[in-house]
Amino acid sequence: MLSATQEGCMRYALYIAVMVATLVALACVLTIGEGRIVLALLLPFAALGSWDLIQRRSTLRRNYPLLAHFRYGLEAIGPEMRQYFIEADTAEVPFSRQERALAYQRAKSVLDTRPFGTLRDIYGDQYEWINHSLQPSEYMPHDFRVTVGEGRAQPYSASVFNISAMSFGSLSANAIRALNRGAQMGGFYHDTGEGSISPYHREFGGDLVWEVASGYFGCRNEDGSFSEEKFAAAAADPQVKMIEVKLSQGAKPGHGGVLPGAKVTPEIAATRGVPVGVDCISPARHSTFDTPKGLLEFVDRLRTLSGGKPAGFKLAIGHPWEWFGIAKAMHETGILPDFIVVDGAEGGTGASPAEFIDHVGVPMHEGLILVHNTLVGLGLRDRIRIAAAGKIISGFDIARTMAMGADWCNAGRGYMFAVGCIQAQSCHTDQCPTGVATQNPKRWKALDVPDKATRVHNFHENTLKALRDLICAAGLQHPGQLGPEHILRRISPTEVRSLATIYNFLEPGELLTGTPRHAVFEQYWGESRSDSFAPPARIAARRDSKSL
């Protein structure tokens, strides 16, 4: 066992060595005029070590002068070390190296075939596949589309794979340019995110879905309330194809946000309709409505103000009775959204508190099936389109999601990979190394828009070609024909089940005749209300007393 003196010498050994070397170098310079370069190299380390000893913020640095900085350095590059040298190609954290490589390959239109068999454990739990047919379909065009707002004044033909909501402010100017130019080249849509329509969204004329969130950015009065006049003027732009009311997002459902005033540049202020240099608040809830019926009336109001463009809403599923209240309001009022976007708790591009990103919200698969089931049970599914977003990057991801009830899919991070994101996970620091998620012009100006736009287009194109190949292999003509019976999942080494048997699916109109034998419907459907988001009385009572 080391004595206190020996232990202290070990802790201070590097600092002592640097100080001794510095003094020797200084002596050489003063006596023989040699060693200036060595002295110049040593002085910063000597100064740093001395500061470590006298500062009081870090005990570690006081106890281990200079040595502590090696720990900080290793800790800082730990994520990169794990990502590039330790993690397996299939480790999904949050996207595996294999998934990222697929996105990069398709964005660059380079070979994406793989030799010698899968890297996945096909006998491991949760392995999934799509059953093929002994009579595959003939190849067909891969530009699969779905009509949204059929019967409205301005219906929209949407691709089955689009760019999910990512705001200017979260993403850089050149990233927005590249995404929109790629969308224009490929004929798919670009969701604006809640930050409204910036000049960079308009530059290339790609189709836009305008997301209207609780801050009403781009259509707000000075007090933050909704402005019909400003909305109608902006929504009249032919580039805006659909209107999406954001209730919540998968990355941080039930949580508002603040863009600090220091980051509210003149460009962002003009785009959002807020003062320059003042904190920009995104409230956690809307001020325009506070009931399910009020939500539908607001959606219908936006549809009218936009001249009959398809209008809908996006949500991450939380309390079941709140979604059921919205569904009951649809049934009772006859006011229907043209589409619903189900956002999953798989996360997303938005930075959020650790607890939210890890433990808040329903994952996309379960949320999607609940929304799909409810609309089927009410006999409304054929009148309302459903989109889904949540870690979708491959043709199989799209196929599985559509088999579970979606009409189309949106992706955010997949398209970020296409414009150069390397999953550095520094989106919230303004230090994005690739210029994608930063407002620092020294970083984002290095992002070449024409090149990245082509990659966005390629990623969409090649992913849909892969989807087409899967559809043909299954003997189908369109991904809309996919059902839960097509997707198989291994439950254990000896048990395989289709999604049709893993999940409970309602029959058409089943909710109109009673409550189905389905746990969530049995618990909450009967007590949900179309005139309130409030919990059922028994839930409210339980909140007030742990004895119930």
mmCIF file of C-alpha atoms in Angstrom, residues 4 11 14 29 33 45 156 158-159 175 180 186 233 267 273 275 281 285 340 347 359 366 398 445 465 539:
data_model
loop_
_atom_site.group_PDB
_atom_site.id
_atom_site.type_symbol
_atom_site.label_atom_id
_atom_site.label_comp_id
_atom_site.label_asym_id
_atom_site.label_seq_id
_atom_site.Cartn_x
_atom_site.Cartn_y
_atom_site.Cartn_z
ATOM 1 C CA ALA A 4 0.412 9.364 1.563
ATOM 2 C CA ARG A 11 -0.795 12.521 -8.493
ATOM 3 C CA LEU A 14 3.264 15.100 -14.383
ATOM 4 C CA VAL A 29 17.498 30.428 -22.392
ATOM 5 C CA GLY A 33 20.421 31.542 -25.241
ATOM 6 C CA PHE A 45 1.273 23.452 -19.681
ATOM 7 C CA TYR A 156 -52.615 16.603 -52.864
ATOM 8 C CA ALA A 158 -48.248 12.679 -51.728
ATOM 9 C CA SER A 159 -45.288 10.367 -52.100
ATOM 10 C CA ALA A 175 -29.497 22.142 -45.010
ATOM 11 C CA ASN A 180 -36.164 21.416 -50.354
ATOM 12 C CA GLY A 186 -38.021 13.995 -56.517
ATOM 13 C CA ALA A 233 -51.833 35.079 -46.775
ATOM 14 C CA GLU A 267 -33.690 35.838 -40.330
ATOM 15 C CA GLY A 273 -42.807 36.637 -36.736
ATOM 16 C CA PRO A 275 -38.844 40.159 -32.146
ATOM 17 C CA ILE A 281 -41.342 30.654 -26.658
ATOM 18 C CA ARG A 285 -50.123 23.607 -25.454
ATOM 19 C CA ILE A 340 -53.221 12.365 -39.071
ATOM 20 C CA GLY A 347 -36.994 10.383 -30.710
ATOM 21 C CA HIS A 359 -39.201 7.629 -21.131
ATOM 22 C CA GLU A 366 -48.175 1.063 -30.780
ATOM 23 C CA ILE A 398 -41.608 1.770 -44.864
ATOM 24 C CA LYS A 445 -21.643 27.514 -45.585
ATOM 25 C CA LYS A 465 -36.842 1.381 -55.581
ATOM 26 C CA ILE A 539 -58.594 8.347 -13.010
#
